[in-house]
Structure formats: C-alpha cells, structure tokens
Coordinates of C-alpha atoms and ligand atoms in Angstrom, one line a residue:
M126 CA 17.1 -20.6 -47.7
T127 CA 20.1 -21.3 -49.8
V128 CA 23.2 -23.1 -48.5
A129 CA 25.2 -19.9 -48.9
R130 CA 22.7 -18.0 -46.8
V131 CA 22.7 -20.7 -44.1
L132 CA 26.5 -20.5 -44.0
I133 CA 26.4 -16.7 -43.8
L134 CA 24.0 -17.0 -40.9
L135 CA 26.3 -19.4 -39.1
F136 CA 29.2 -17.1 -39.7
S137 CA 27.3 -14.2 -38.2
L138 CA 26.3 -16.2 -35.2
A139 CA 29.9 -17.1 -34.6
L140 CA 31.1 -13.6 -34.6
L141 CA 28.6 -11.6 -32.7
P142 CA 29.7 -9.2 -30.1
P143 CA 28.7 -9.5 -26.4
P144 CA 26.0 -12.0 -25.8
A145 CA 22.5 -10.5 -25.4
D146 CA 21.3 -10.2 -21.8
A147 CA 18.5 -12.5 -20.8
G148 CA 15.8 -9.9 -21.5
D149 CA 16.9 -9.5 -25.1
V150 CA 14.5 -11.4 -27.3
G151 CA 16.3 -10.2 -30.5
L152 CA 14.6 -9.2 -33.7
P153 CA 11.6 -11.4 -34.5
K154 CA 12.3 -14.2 -37.0
G155 CA 11.9 -13.0 -40.5
Y156 CA 12.4 -9.3 -39.6
W157 CA 14.4 -8.8 -42.8
D158 CA 12.7 -11.3 -45.0
Q159 CA 12.3 -9.3 -48.3
P160 CA 10.0 -8.2 -49.6
L161 CA 8.6 -6.9 -46.3
K162 CA 5.0 -7.8 -45.4
P163 CA 2.3 -5.1 -45.2
Q164 CA 1.9 -3.8 -41.7
G165 CA -1.8 -4.6 -41.6
R166 CA -4.3 -2.6 -39.5
A167 CA -3.1 -0.4 -36.7
P168 CA -4.8 -0.9 -33.3
Q169 CA -8.1 0.9 -33.2
A170 CA -7.2 3.0 -30.2
W171 CA -4.3 4.6 -31.9
S172 CA -4.3 8.1 -33.1
D173 CA -3.6 8.8 -36.8
L174 CA -0.2 10.1 -35.8
E175 CA 0.8 6.8 -34.1
A176 CA -0.5 4.7 -37.0
S177 CA 1.3 6.7 -39.7
L178 CA 4.4 5.4 -41.3
D179 CA 5.3 8.8 -42.7
P180 CA 8.7 10.0 -41.4
Q181 CA 7.2 13.4 -40.8
S182 CA 4.8 11.8 -38.3
C183 CA 7.6 10.0 -36.5
G184 CA 9.3 13.4 -36.4
A185 CA 6.5 14.9 -34.5
C186 CA 7.9 13.1 -31.4
H187 CA 11.4 12.1 -32.6
A188 CA 12.4 15.5 -34.1
D189 CA 16.2 15.0 -33.9
K190 CA 16.0 11.7 -35.8
L191 CA 13.9 13.2 -38.5
E192 CA 16.2 16.1 -38.9
E193 CA 19.3 13.9 -39.2
W194 CA 17.8 11.3 -41.4
R195 CA 16.5 14.0 -43.8
G196 CA 20.0 14.9 -44.8
S197 CA 21.2 11.4 -45.3
L198 CA 21.4 9.3 -48.4
H199 CA 19.0 6.8 -46.9
A200 CA 16.3 9.6 -47.2
K201 CA 17.3 10.2 -50.8
A202 CA 17.3 6.5 -51.8
F203 CA 14.2 6.9 -54.0
S204 CA 16.3 8.9 -56.3
P205 CA 16.0 10.1 -59.9
G206 CA 18.7 7.5 -60.9
L207 CA 16.5 4.8 -59.5
I208 CA 13.1 5.9 -60.6
G209 CA 14.4 6.6 -64.1
Q210 CA 15.1 2.9 -64.3
L211 CA 12.0 1.6 -62.5
L212 CA 9.7 3.3 -65.0
S213 CA 10.5 0.6 -67.5
F214 CA 10.6 -2.3 -65.0
S215 CA 7.8 -4.7 -64.2
P216 CA 6.4 -4.5 -60.7
Q217 CA 8.4 -7.7 -59.8
E218 CA 11.7 -6.2 -61.1
T219 CA 10.8 -3.0 -59.3
Q220 CA 10.3 -4.8 -56.0
D221 CA 13.8 -6.2 -56.3
C222 CA 15.2 -2.7 -56.2
L223 CA 12.7 -1.4 -53.6
N224 CA 13.9 -4.0 -51.1
C225 CA 16.8 -1.8 -50.4
H226 CA 15.7 1.6 -51.7
A227 CA 12.2 1.9 -50.3
P228 CA 11.6 -1.4 -48.4
L229 CA 8.1 -1.1 -46.9
A230 CA 5.3 -3.0 -48.7
E231 CA 3.2 0.3 -48.4
Q232 CA 5.9 2.1 -50.4
A233 CA 5.7 -0.4 -53.3
A234 CA 1.9 -0.1 -53.2
A235 CA 2.2 3.7 -53.4
F236 CA 4.6 3.7 -56.3
E237 CA 2.6 1.1 -58.3
A238 CA -0.6 3.2 -57.7
A239 CA 1.2 6.3 -59.1
R240 CA 2.6 4.3 -62.0
R241 CA -0.9 3.1 -62.9
Q242 CA -2.1 6.7 -63.2
G243 CA 0.9 7.5 -65.4
K244 CA 2.4 9.6 -62.5
G245 CA 5.2 7.2 -61.4
H246 CA 7.8 9.9 -62.2
L247 CA 6.2 12.6 -60.1
A248 CA 7.4 13.0 -56.5
A249 CA 4.1 14.5 -55.5
S250 CA 2.3 11.3 -56.6
Q251 CA 4.7 8.7 -55.2
G252 CA 3.4 9.0 -51.6
L253 CA 5.4 7.0 -49.0
A254 CA 7.7 5.6 -51.7
A255 CA 9.3 9.0 -52.0
A256 CA 10.6 8.6 -48.4
G257 CA 13.1 6.0 -49.6
N258 CA 14.9 4.1 -46.9
S259 CA 12.7 5.5 -44.2
C260 CA 12.1 5.1 -40.4
G261 CA 9.5 2.3 -40.8
G262 CA 11.7 0.2 -43.1
C263 CA 14.2 -0.3 -40.2
H264 CA 12.0 0.2 -37.1
V265 CA 8.4 -1.0 -37.8
R266 CA 6.9 -4.5 -38.4
G267 CA 3.2 -5.2 -38.0
H268 CA 2.9 -1.7 -36.6
K269 CA 5.2 -2.7 -33.7
R270 CA 8.2 -0.5 -33.0
F271 CA 11.7 -2.0 -32.6
G272 CA 14.8 -0.2 -31.5
P273 CA 18.2 -0.5 -29.8
P274 CA 18.8 -1.0 -26.1
Q275 CA 17.5 1.9 -24.1
R276 CA 19.8 4.8 -23.9
G277 CA 21.2 5.2 -20.4
T278 CA 19.7 2.0 -18.9
A279 CA 20.7 -0.5 -21.8
A280 CA 17.4 -2.2 -21.1
T281 CA 16.2 -4.6 -23.8
G282 CA 12.9 -6.4 -24.4
P283 CA 9.4 -4.8 -24.6
S284 CA 9.0 -1.5 -22.8
L285 CA 6.6 -1.4 -20.0
G286 CA 3.7 1.0 -19.3
E287 CA 1.5 3.1 -21.5
S288 CA 3.5 4.8 -24.3
P289 CA 2.7 6.1 -27.7
H290 CA 2.6 3.4 -30.4
G291 CA 2.3 0.7 -27.8
G292 CA 5.9 1.3 -26.6
V293 CA 8.8 -0.5 -28.3
T294 CA 10.8 -3.7 -28.3
R295 CA 14.5 -3.1 -27.7
T296 CA 17.2 -5.4 -28.9
A297 CA 21.0 -5.3 -29.3
D298 CA 20.5 -6.6 -32.9
F299 CA 20.2 -3.0 -33.9
E300 CA 23.8 -2.5 -33.0
R301 CA 25.1 -5.3 -35.1
P302 CA 26.6 -5.0 -38.6
E303 CA 24.3 -7.8 -39.8
F304 CA 21.5 -5.2 -39.4
C305 CA 23.1 -3.2 -42.2
G306 CA 24.1 -6.3 -44.1
T307 CA 20.6 -6.9 -45.3
C308 CA 21.2 -4.1 -47.9
H309 CA 25.0 -3.7 -47.8
Q310 CA 26.2 -7.3 -48.3
F311 CA 25.4 -9.6 -51.2
S312 CA 25.5 -13.3 -50.6
A313 CA 28.6 -15.3 -51.2
D314 CA 27.1 -17.2 -54.2
Q315 CA 27.0 -13.9 -56.1
A316 CA 30.8 -13.5 -55.9
I317 CA 32.9 -12.2 -58.8
N318 CA 36.5 -13.3 -58.5
G319 CA 35.7 -14.4 -54.9
K320 CA 34.0 -11.2 -53.9
P321 CA 30.3 -10.1 -54.3
L322 CA 29.7 -6.6 -55.8
E323 CA 28.7 -5.5 -52.3
N324 CA 31.0 -7.2 -49.7
T325 CA 31.1 -4.6 -46.9
V326 CA 30.2 -6.8 -43.9
E327 CA 32.7 -9.4 -45.0
E328 CA 35.4 -6.8 -45.5
W329 CA 34.5 -5.3 -42.1
R330 CA 34.8 -8.8 -40.5
Q331 CA 38.5 -9.1 -41.7
S332 CA 39.3 -5.6 -40.4
P333 CA 41.4 -4.6 -37.4
Q334 CA 38.5 -2.2 -36.6
A335 CA 36.1 -5.2 -36.2
K336 CA 38.6 -6.8 -33.9
A337 CA 38.8 -3.6 -31.8
G338 CA 35.0 -3.7 -31.4
Q339 CA 34.1 -1.0 -33.9
T340 CA 30.9 -1.7 -35.9
C341 CA 29.2 0.0 -38.8
Q342 CA 27.1 1.9 -36.3
T343 CA 30.2 3.1 -34.3
C344 CA 31.5 4.9 -37.4
H345 CA 28.4 5.7 -39.4
M346 CA 25.9 6.4 -36.5
P347 CA 28.1 8.0 -33.8
D348 CA 25.9 8.7 -30.7
R349 CA 23.1 7.0 -32.7
K350 CA 22.9 9.9 -35.1
H351 CA 21.0 9.1 -38.3
L352 CA 23.4 10.7 -40.7
W353 CA 25.1 7.7 -42.4
R354 CA 27.8 9.8 -44.0
G355 CA 30.1 7.9 -46.4
I356 CA 32.0 8.5 -49.6
H357 CA 29.8 11.4 -50.6
D358 CA 31.0 13.4 -47.6
P359 CA 34.5 14.7 -48.0
A360 CA 35.0 15.2 -44.2
T361 CA 34.1 11.5 -43.5
V362 CA 36.6 10.3 -46.2
E363 CA 39.3 12.6 -45.0
A364 CA 39.0 11.3 -41.5
G365 CA 39.4 7.7 -42.6
L366 CA 42.6 8.3 -44.6
E367 CA 46.1 9.7 -44.0
A368 CA 48.1 11.4 -46.7
K369 CA 51.9 11.8 -46.2
V370 CA 54.3 13.8 -48.4
V371 CA 58.0 12.9 -48.3
T372 CA 60.4 14.9 -50.3
D373 CA 64.1 15.3 -50.8
R374 CA 66.2 17.2 -53.4
D375 CA 65.6 14.5 -56.0
R376 CA 62.0 13.3 -55.7
I377 CA 58.6 13.8 -54.1
R378 CA 56.5 10.9 -52.9
V379 CA 52.9 11.0 -51.7
T380 CA 51.5 8.1 -49.8
L381 CA 47.8 7.5 -49.0
T382 CA 47.1 5.1 -46.2
S383 CA 43.7 3.7 -45.0
R384 CA 43.7 4.4 -41.3
A385 CA 40.1 4.4 -40.1
V386 CA 38.0 2.9 -42.8
G387 CA 36.5 -0.4 -41.4
H388 CA 36.3 -2.0 -44.9
A389 CA 37.9 -1.5 -48.3
F390 CA 38.4 2.1 -49.4
P391 CA 36.1 2.4 -51.2
T392 CA 33.9 -0.5 -50.4
Y393 CA 31.8 -0.4 -53.6
V394 CA 32.6 -0.8 -57.3
T395 CA 30.8 2.5 -58.0
P396 CA 33.3 5.1 -56.6
K397 CA 36.7 5.9 -58.0
A398 CA 39.6 7.6 -56.3
I399 CA 42.8 8.8 -58.0
L400 CA 45.9 10.0 -56.2
H401 CA 47.8 12.7 -58.2
A402 CA 51.2 14.4 -58.2
V403 CA 52.2 16.9 -60.8
L404 CA 55.1 19.4 -61.2
I405 CA 54.1 23.1 -61.5
D406 CA 55.9 25.9 -63.2
G407 CA 56.7 29.4 -61.8
R408 CA 53.1 30.6 -62.4
G409 CA 51.5 27.6 -60.6
Q410 CA 50.5 26.0 -63.9
A411 CA 50.6 22.2 -64.0
R412 CA 53.0 20.5 -66.4
P413 CA 50.8 17.6 -67.5
E414 CA 53.6 15.6 -69.0
T415 CA 55.1 15.2 -65.4
E416 CA 51.9 14.0 -63.8
A417 CA 51.9 10.7 -61.9
T418 CA 48.6 9.0 -60.8
V419 CA 47.5 5.9 -59.1
L420 CA 43.9 4.5 -59.4
I421 CA 42.1 3.2 -56.3
Q422 CA 39.1 1.3 -57.5
R423 CA 37.6 -2.1 -58.1
R424 CA 36.8 -2.2 -61.8
V425 CA 34.1 -4.6 -63.0
A426 CA 32.4 -5.0 -66.3
F427 CA 29.1 -6.7 -67.4
D428 CA 29.6 -8.6 -70.6
G429 CA 25.9 -9.2 -71.2
T430 CA 25.7 -12.4 -69.3
D431 CA 28.2 -12.2 -66.4
W432 CA 30.1 -9.7 -64.4
R433 CA 33.9 -9.9 -64.6
E434 CA 36.5 -8.2 -62.4
L435 CA 39.0 -6.2 -64.4
S436 CA 41.2 -5.0 -61.5
D437 CA 41.0 -4.3 -57.8
T438 CA 43.3 -1.7 -56.4
R439 CA 41.2 -0.6 -53.4
L440 CA 42.9 -0.1 -50.1
L441 CA 42.1 -2.7 -47.4
P442 CA 42.4 -1.3 -43.8
G443 CA 46.1 -0.4 -43.2
Q444 CA 47.1 -0.6 -46.9
S445 CA 48.8 2.2 -48.8
A446 CA 49.1 3.5 -52.3
G447 CA 51.7 6.0 -53.5
V448 CA 53.0 8.1 -56.4
E449 CA 56.4 9.5 -56.9
I450 CA 57.9 12.0 -59.3
A451 CA 61.4 13.3 -59.8
W452 CA 61.9 17.1 -59.4
G453 CA 63.9 17.5 -62.6
D454 CA 64.3 21.3 -63.0
A455 CA 61.1 22.1 -61.0
T456 CA 60.8 23.6 -57.6
Q457 CA 57.1 23.0 -56.8
A458 CA 54.6 20.3 -57.2
R459 CA 50.9 19.9 -56.5
V460 CA 49.4 16.8 -54.9
W461 CA 45.8 15.8 -54.3
L462 CA 43.3 12.9 -54.0
E463 CA 40.5 13.1 -56.5
V464 CA 37.3 11.3 -55.4
Q465 CA 34.4 10.5 -57.8
P466 CA 31.7 8.9 -55.6
D467 CA 29.4 7.9 -58.5
D468 CA 31.9 7.1 -61.2
F469 CA 30.4 3.8 -62.4
Y470 CA 26.9 5.3 -62.6
H471 CA 28.2 8.3 -64.6
V472 CA 30.5 6.4 -66.9
E473 CA 28.5 3.2 -67.4
T474 CA 24.9 3.1 -66.2
Y475 CA 23.7 6.6 -67.0
S476 CA 25.6 7.1 -70.2
Q477 CA 24.1 3.8 -71.5
L478 CA 20.6 4.8 -70.4
L479 CA 20.9 8.2 -72.0
R480 CA 21.8 6.6 -75.3
D481 CA 18.9 4.1 -75.1
L482 CA 16.0 6.0 -73.5
P483 CA 13.5 7.8 -75.9
P484 CA 14.3 11.6 -76.1
K485 CA 11.9 13.7 -74.0
S486 CA 10.6 10.7 -72.0
A487 CA 10.2 11.2 -68.2
A488 CA 12.7 8.4 -67.6
R489 CA 15.3 10.2 -69.7
R490 CA 14.8 13.5 -67.9
L491 CA 15.3 11.7 -64.5
I492 CA 18.4 9.9 -65.6
A493 CA 19.8 13.2 -67.0
E494 CA 19.2 14.8 -63.6
A495 CA 20.9 11.8 -61.8
D496 CA 23.8 12.1 -64.2
A497 CA 24.2 15.8 -63.5
R498 CA 24.2 15.0 -59.7
A499 CA 26.8 12.3 -60.2
A500 CA 29.1 14.6 -62.1
A501 CA 28.6 17.3 -59.4
S502 CA 29.6 14.9 -56.6
V503 CA 33.3 14.9 -57.5
Y504 CA 35.7 16.6 -55.0
S505 CA 39.4 16.8 -54.0
L506 CA 41.1 16.1 -50.7
F507 CA 44.6 16.7 -49.2
A508 CA 45.3 19.2 -52.0
Q509 CA 48.6 21.1 -51.4
V510 CA 51.5 22.7 -53.1
V511 CA 54.9 21.2 -52.0
S512 CA 58.2 23.0 -52.4
R513 CA 61.5 21.3 -53.3
P514 CA 63.6 21.3 -50.2
G515 CA 67.2 22.5 -49.8
L516 CA 67.3 24.9 -52.8
K517 CA 66.9 28.2 -51.0
T518 CA 69.6 27.5 -48.5
G519 CA 72.0 27.0 -51.4
R520 CA 73.3 23.7 -49.9
Ligands
HEC803 C1 3.2 10.6 -30.4 C2 4.6 10.5 -30.3 C3 5.4 9.5 -31.1 C4 5.3 9.2 -32.4 C5 4.3 9.8 -33.5 C6 6.3 8.2 -32.7 N1 6.9 7.9 -31.5 FE1 8.4 6.5 -31.3 N2 8.4 6.8 -29.3 C7 7.6 7.7 -28.6 C8 7.9 7.6 -27.2 C9 7.2 8.4 -26.1 C10 8.8 6.5 -27.0 C11 9.4 5.9 -25.8 C12 8.5 4.6 -25.6 C13 8.8 3.8 -24.4 O1 9.8 4.0 -23.7 O2 8.0 2.9 -24.1 C14 9.2 6.1 -28.4 C15 10.1 5.1 -28.7 C16 10.5 4.8 -29.9 C17 11.7 4.0 -30.3 C18 12.7 3.5 -29.2 C19 13.6 4.6 -28.7 C20 13.9 4.4 -27.3 O3 13.4 5.1 -26.4 O4 14.7 3.5 -27.0 C21 11.8 4.0 -31.6 C22 12.9 3.2 -32.4 C23 10.7 4.7 -32.1 N3 10.0 5.2 -31.1 C24 10.4 4.8 -33.5 C25 9.4 5.5 -34.0 C26 9.0 5.5 -35.4 C27 9.8 4.8 -36.5 C28 7.9 6.3 -35.6 C29 7.2 6.6 -36.8 C30 6.8 5.5 -37.7 C31 7.6 6.8 -34.2 N4 8.4 6.2 -33.3 C32 6.5 7.6 -33.9 C33 6.8 8.6 -29.2 C34 6.4 8.6 -30.5
HEC804 C1 16.8 -1.3 -46.3 C2 18.2 -1.3 -46.9 C3 19.3 -0.6 -46.1 C4 19.6 -0.8 -44.8 C5 19.0 -1.7 -43.7 C6 20.8 0.0 -44.5 N1 21.1 0.7 -45.7 FE1 22.6 2.0 -45.9 N2 22.0 2.5 -47.8 C7 21.0 1.8 -48.5 C8 20.8 2.4 -49.8 C9 19.8 2.0 -50.8 C10 21.8 3.4 -49.9 C11 22.0 4.3 -51.1 C12 21.1 5.4 -51.1 C13 21.2 6.2 -52.4 O1 22.2 7.0 -52.5 O2 20.3 6.1 -53.2 C14 22.5 3.5 -48.6 C15 23.5 4.4 -48.3 C16 24.3 4.3 -47.2 C17 25.5 5.1 -46.9 C18 26.0 6.2 -47.7 C19 26.9 5.7 -48.8 C20 27.6 6.7 -49.6 O3 27.6 6.5 -50.8 O4 28.1 7.8 -49.1 C21 26.0 4.7 -45.7 C22 27.2 5.2 -45.0 C23 25.2 3.6 -45.2 N3 24.1 3.4 -46.1 C24 25.4 2.9 -44.0 C25 24.5 2.0 -43.5 C26 24.6 1.5 -42.1 C27 25.7 1.7 -41.2 C28 23.5 0.7 -41.9 C29 23.1 -0.1 -40.7 C30 22.9 0.6 -39.5 C31 22.7 0.8 -43.1 N4 23.3 1.6 -44.0 C32 21.5 0.1 -43.3 C33 20.2 0.8 -48.0 C34 20.2 0.3 -46.7
HEC805 C1 20.9 -5.2 -51.7 C2 20.5 -3.8 -51.7 C3 20.2 -3.1 -53.0 C4 19.4 -3.5 -54.1 C5 18.6 -4.8 -54.2 C6 19.5 -2.4 -55.1 N1 20.3 -1.4 -54.6 FE1 20.8 0.3 -55.6 N2 22.0 0.8 -54.1 C7 22.2 0.1 -52.9 C8 23.2 0.8 -52.2 C9 23.8 0.3 -50.8 C10 23.6 1.9 -52.9 C11 24.6 3.0 -52.5 C12 26.0 2.5 -52.9 C13 26.6 3.5 -53.7 O1 27.1 4.5 -53.2 O2 26.6 3.2 -54.9 C14 22.8 1.9 -54.1 C15 22.9 2.9 -55.1 C16 22.1 3.0 -56.2 C17 22.1 4.0 -57.2 C18 23.0 5.3 -57.1 C19 22.5 6.3 -56.1 C20 21.2 6.8 -56.4 O3 20.2 6.5 -55.7 O4 21.0 7.6 -57.4 C21 21.2 3.7 -58.1 C22 20.8 4.5 -59.4 C23 20.6 2.4 -57.8 N3 21.2 2.0 -56.6 C24 19.7 1.8 -58.5 C25 19.2 0.5 -58.2 C26 18.3 -0.3 -59.1 C27 17.8 0.2 -60.4 C28 18.1 -1.5 -58.5 C29 17.3 -2.7 -58.9 C30 17.7 -3.2 -60.2 C31 18.9 -1.4 -57.2 N4 19.5 -0.2 -57.1 C32 18.9 -2.5 -56.3 C33 21.6 -1.0 -52.6 C34 20.8 -1.8 -53.4
HEC806 C1 18.7 2.3 -42.2 C2 18.0 2.0 -40.9 C3 17.3 3.1 -40.1 C4 16.5 4.1 -40.5 C5 16.1 4.4 -41.9 C6 16.1 4.8 -39.4 N1 16.7 4.2 -38.3 FE1 16.5 4.8 -36.3 N2 17.9 3.5 -35.7 C7 18.6 2.6 -36.6 C8 19.6 2.0 -35.8 C9 20.5 0.9 -36.4 C10 19.6 2.5 -34.5 C11 20.5 2.1 -33.3 C12 21.9 2.7 -33.5 C13 22.8 2.4 -32.5 O1 22.4 1.8 -31.5 O2 24.0 2.7 -32.6 C14 18.5 3.5 -34.5 C15 18.1 4.2 -33.3 C16 16.9 5.0 -33.3 C17 16.3 5.5 -32.1 C18 16.9 5.4 -30.7 C19 17.8 6.6 -30.5 C20 18.4 6.7 -29.1 O3 19.1 7.7 -28.9 O4 18.3 5.8 -28.3 C21 15.2 6.2 -32.5 C22 14.3 7.0 -31.6 C23 15.1 6.1 -33.9 N3 16.1 5.3 -34.4 C24 14.1 6.7 -34.7 C25 14.1 6.8 -36.1 C26 13.3 7.6 -36.9 C27 12.3 8.6 -36.3 C28 13.7 7.5 -38.2 C29 13.2 8.2 -39.4 C30 13.2 9.7 -39.4 C31 14.7 6.4 -38.2 N4 15.0 6.1 -36.9 C32 15.3 5.9 -39.4 C33 18.3 2.4 -37.9 C34 17.5 3.2 -38.7
HEC807 C1 36.2 2.3 -38.5 C2 35.1 3.0 -39.1 C3 34.2 2.4 -40.1 C4 33.5 1.2 -39.9 C5 33.6 0.2 -38.8 C6 32.7 1.1 -41.1 N1 32.8 2.1 -41.9 FE1 31.9 2.5 -43.7 N2 33.1 4.0 -44.0 C7 34.0 4.6 -43.2 C8 34.7 5.7 -43.8 C9 35.8 6.5 -43.2 C10 34.1 5.8 -45.1 C11 34.5 6.8 -46.2 C12 35.6 6.2 -47.0 C13 35.1 5.1 -48.0 O1 34.2 5.4 -48.8 O2 35.5 3.9 -47.9 C14 33.1 4.8 -45.2 C15 32.3 4.6 -46.3 C16 31.2 3.7 -46.4 C17 30.2 3.6 -47.5 C18 30.3 4.5 -48.7 C19 30.5 3.7 -50.0 C20 31.9 3.3 -50.4 O3 32.0 2.8 -51.5 O4 32.9 3.4 -49.6 C21 29.3 2.7 -47.1 C22 28.1 2.2 -47.9 C23 29.7 2.2 -45.8 N3 30.8 2.8 -45.4 C24 29.0 1.2 -45.1 C25 29.5 0.5 -44.0 C26 28.9 -0.6 -43.4 C27 27.7 -1.3 -43.9 C28 29.7 -1.0 -42.3 C29 29.6 -2.2 -41.4 C30 29.7 -3.5 -42.1 C31 30.8 0.0 -42.2 N4 30.6 0.9 -43.3 C32 31.8 0.0 -41.3 C33 34.2 4.1 -41.9 C34 33.8 2.9 -41.3

C-alpha cells in the first residue's frame, strides 16, 4: 500500500457518516483489492441458479434490480469504445481496464478465452465479460453475497436462517461514497495540477451536499434504484443546475449555477458544456456574429509522457458561469446550454484511434461505432427564446 493510499484511507475513516452499529462487521478486508480474486467453487448444495454470476440469474429473484441496472451505463461498461482498445492490449493491460469496466476475475477469463479464439470482438463470445460492471462485481466475493443494511429493519451482519445463496452479509459500507471511490476516484499521487483525472469523491468531500449528509447513493441511487444516471441523462443534469435569464432594455444576461451537483459540474475531463446566447433576427435565424459563449470544462492534454492541465472552468457546487450580450437593434435572443458528455473521447481518443487502426479491422469498426454513439450523445438544456423588454409598451 502506498503512502498516498494510506493517507486516503485515514481521510476516509475520519469522515465517515454515522458509526456502524455493533452488528455491522463492515466489508471484509480486501473486498476491493483489484484485480478481484476468482470466486472459487460454489457450495455443492447450491442450485445452478444460486451459483451463477450472470445478472440474468440474479434477476430471476431480484427482477427490479436487473431491470434498473440493464438500462444503466454500468451495464454498458464493456462497450465498443473499450473493447476496440482492449483488442490490441496485452492481458495485463487489459486487466487494468477491466478492474473498473468488468471487474470479476471470471469476466477477464471469459474475455481472454474469446480473444484466444479470435472472437474477442464478438459480444456472443465474450460470456460474462459482456455484462460489464455487473451485480457480482459489487455484491459477490467467494460466492458470498454482500449488501446494504436491510430495508425496513436496518439490520446489519449476516442474515439468519435458510435463504437462497446462503443469505447475505449486510453492511453500511454499501452506503458510503468510498464504495464508489474504488472506480470513481484516482489516488492523490496521480494528480495533475493538484487534482487526479478522476477526483469525484474528493470533490464531494468539499461540497455542501456532503456536509448536509447527501452521498453518491442519495443522488445516484435514490430509493436504492440501480439507475446511476449522470451526465448522459438530460433530466439528471437539468435537476442539478439552475439557469437564470435577466434582461433589461440594453442587455441580456444568462447565468448558470450549480445547485444540486455534489461535485464539480462536470466531474470528469471527458464531458464539455457550453453556455450560449445569440441574437436572432425577425425570422428566428441566429446572427452568429453576436454569439457569446462560455466553456465549462476541465481541459487536459497528454504530451506523450505526462498529462498537463490546460484550463479548468468547471463549476464547483454553488458556483456560476454567465454570458451577456447587448441587444443592439435586436428584439429577440436565444439562450441554451449545450452538453457533450463524451467530448474528449470523440475529439481525442477515438479520432486518434480511427487514424491509427488498420482499415477494416474489428477494432476499427468498434471504435467507429463508439465514436458515432459519442457524437449522438450531445443535447441541449434550458433552450429558450427571450424577448427584449419594454419595447412594445413604447416606454
Ligand atoms: C433463487 C433466488 C435468488 C437468486 C438467484 C439470487 N438471490 Fe439474492 N436474495 C434472495 C433472497 C431470498 C434474499 C434475502 C436473503 C436473506 O434475507 O437472508 C436475497 C438477498 C440478496 C441481497 C441482500 C438484499 C437484502 O435483502 O437486504 C443481495 C445484495 C443479493 N441478494 C444479491 C444477489 C445477487 C448479486 C445475485 C446474483 C449473483 C443474487 N442475489 C441471486 C434470492 C436470490
Ligand atoms: C467496479 C467499478 C465501479 C464501481 C464500484 C462504481 N462505478 Fe460507476 N461507473 C463505472 C464505469 C466503468 C462507468 C462508465 C461506464 C461506461 O460508460 O462505460 C461508470 C459510470 C457511472 C455513472 C454514469 C456516468 C455518466 O457518464 O453519465 C454514474 C452516475 C456512476 N457510475 C455512479 C456510481 C456510483 C454512485 C457508485 C457507487 C454506488 C458507482 N458508480 C460505483 C465503474 C464503477
Ligand atoms: C478507475 C476506474 C477505471 C479504469 C481503471 C478505467 N476506466 Fe474507463 N471509465 C471509467 C469511468 C468511471 C468512466 C465513465 C466516465 C465518463 O463518463 O467518461 C469510464 C469511461 C470509459 C470510456 C467511455 C465510455 C465507454 O465505455 O465507451 C472508455 C472508452 C473507457 N473508459 C476506456 C477505458 C480503457 C481503455 C481503460 C484501460 C486503459 C479504462 N477505461 C480504465 C473508469 C475507469
Ligand atoms: C456498481 C455497484 C453495483 C452493481 C453493479 C449492482 N449493485 Fe446492487 N447495490 C449496490 C449498492 C451500493 C446498494 C445499496 C444502495 C443504498 O443503500 O443506497 C445496492 C443494493 C442492492 C440490493 C438491496 C436493495 C434493497 O432495496 O434493499 C439488492 C437486492 C441488489 N443491490 C441487487 C443487485 C443486482 C441483482 C444487481 C445486478 C442486476 C446489482 N445489485 C448491481 C451496488 C451495486
Ligand atoms: C447532490 C447530488 C449528488 C451527489 C451527492 C453526487 N452526485 Fe454525481 N451527479 C449529480 C448530478 C446532478 C450529475 C449530473 C451533472 C454532472 O455531470 O455533473 C452528476 C454526475 C455524475 C457523473 C457523470 C460524469 C460527469 O463528468 O459529471 C458521475 C460519474 C457521478 N456523478 C458520480 C458521483 C459519485 C461517485 C458521487 C459520490 C462521490 C457523486 N456523483 C455524488 C449529482 C450528485
């Protein structure tokens, strides 16, 4: 364990919400030591259904969770953009990526088996790997189930009595941000200009939302729903922000404020958001020369050896960004927030790969698919047409 990791651990211990009750044994030591160990053999008495790590099998009894998870990005983490890169990686390099994208040892084994047959690119051959960040990666170790305090009773510790899959060990550790931090927080020794590329848990720690007791789970798993909606979901982003338009006879000003995002908006370097205001003519056509924009993004570049930060204009909780234009001779303006959730992948990662990968290769086809998805993920929020006040009344 590096010094930085020890420090992070101490930090986390210092900050944890309510102390666990006496029955709460917590997660076993090494629960998140990556790469995860193989589960080993399931108890002989178990049915195939109980022994299976396939989310479909879990869903036979936990249908609601399967349904929610299926639509989430966690379920789609073994994605074309990932596989297109893995195909040219060694198994060791591949494992580094799988730790977060398909964390079970059984998933790495399934992908490597498909790769050896020259079928690594085919979803039908990838077996459990295709399930991405699946049920077992978060809930199953050595075939034992782990979960949060029991709904209703808040009981922790091992469940009693005869239940499928030998019951479950319940612990409040499932409700802590550190549970997510395994994959959503890089260590402090990987900082670029003081901040690692993924710094979500640290950002959360500094936030007023953390002080008010809101965790990652509060916002991203309300009522324990397994949806994990984030920047790819317009409604989630809209709910986190407030846009205000203020106008008088001379100018129009739009201000965007981060109200309910428990970390930087956006937290990663990959999305980009742009606040726009532009005057429009009598036919509703934009007059591009009047457009004012402000970029909300942490921009980084890799120079071949090191990452450098170029700029960071993301909004921390409570912070605002604004644009202003003078009406001039115009009477109407259009304002909106443009969100590009996968900007960095589209502009940097995929465009580079599309230049480098051999034409017609399976990897290139996958990256082209990922790039098309990235381009299609762009959307607008808070779009509206604003009229210049005061003119009609002839004041
Ligand atoms: C044959 C039905 C069945 C299958 C298959 C099954 N479970 Fe369960 N699961 C249960 C039951 C019943 C409980 C309640 C156990 C108890 O209270 O002791 C439970 C409890 C749980 C809990 C704790 C929820 C709570 O009640 O607090 C988790 C987490 C869990 N299962 C995960 C999984 C995962 C992950 C899989 C697939 C790898 C899975 N289960 C497969 C029936 C099943
Ligand atoms: C095993 C690693 C892992 C764990 C643990 C994990 N995540 Fe994720 N998460 C990922 C990966 C990988 C993605 C991206 C999937 C993709 O798009 O390929 C992701 C995506 C997300 C997204 C969607 C982001 C977007 O771009 O819209 C949210 C929200 C999220 N995770 C929240 C959480 C929360 C909250 C927790 C803790 C309860 C958590 N995650 C635990 C690996 C993990
Ligand atoms: C520490 C956890 C972690 C590791 C390790 C990791 N990723 Fe990710 N990755 C994430 C998270 C979280 C996201 C989602 C954040 C976002 O929206 O970009 C993501 C998103 C992606 C995406 C864009 C979404 C998608 O699935 O198409 C690609 C491509 C990707 N990762 C590839 C890789 C590759 C290749 C590696 C190994 C070199 C890797 N990742 C290693 C956590 C990780
Ligand atoms: C990225 C990690 C992650 C993945 C993947 C995941 N879960 Fe969970 N699950 C959690 C967390 C965290 C909680 C507790 C959330 C809370 O307490 O707010 C939880 C809670 C649960 C519960 C208890 C629900 C309740 O109402 O008490 C069940 C059952 C469960 N998960 C089953 C599953 C099944 C089945 C799958 C796959 C279809 C799955 N989980 C995938 C992290 C995960
Ligand atoms: C107060 C509510 C709140 C809390 C607490 C919170 N989030 Fe978010 N999160 C949001 C909102 C709203 C968005 C959409 C806006 C955005 O992308 O920043 C979001 C977006 C995300 C994304 C999408 C990627 C990106 O670049 O923004 C990820 C990943 C994520 N959150 C993970 C986490 C994790 C991990 C934690 C805990 C350390 C957490 N969130 C805590 C509200 C919250």
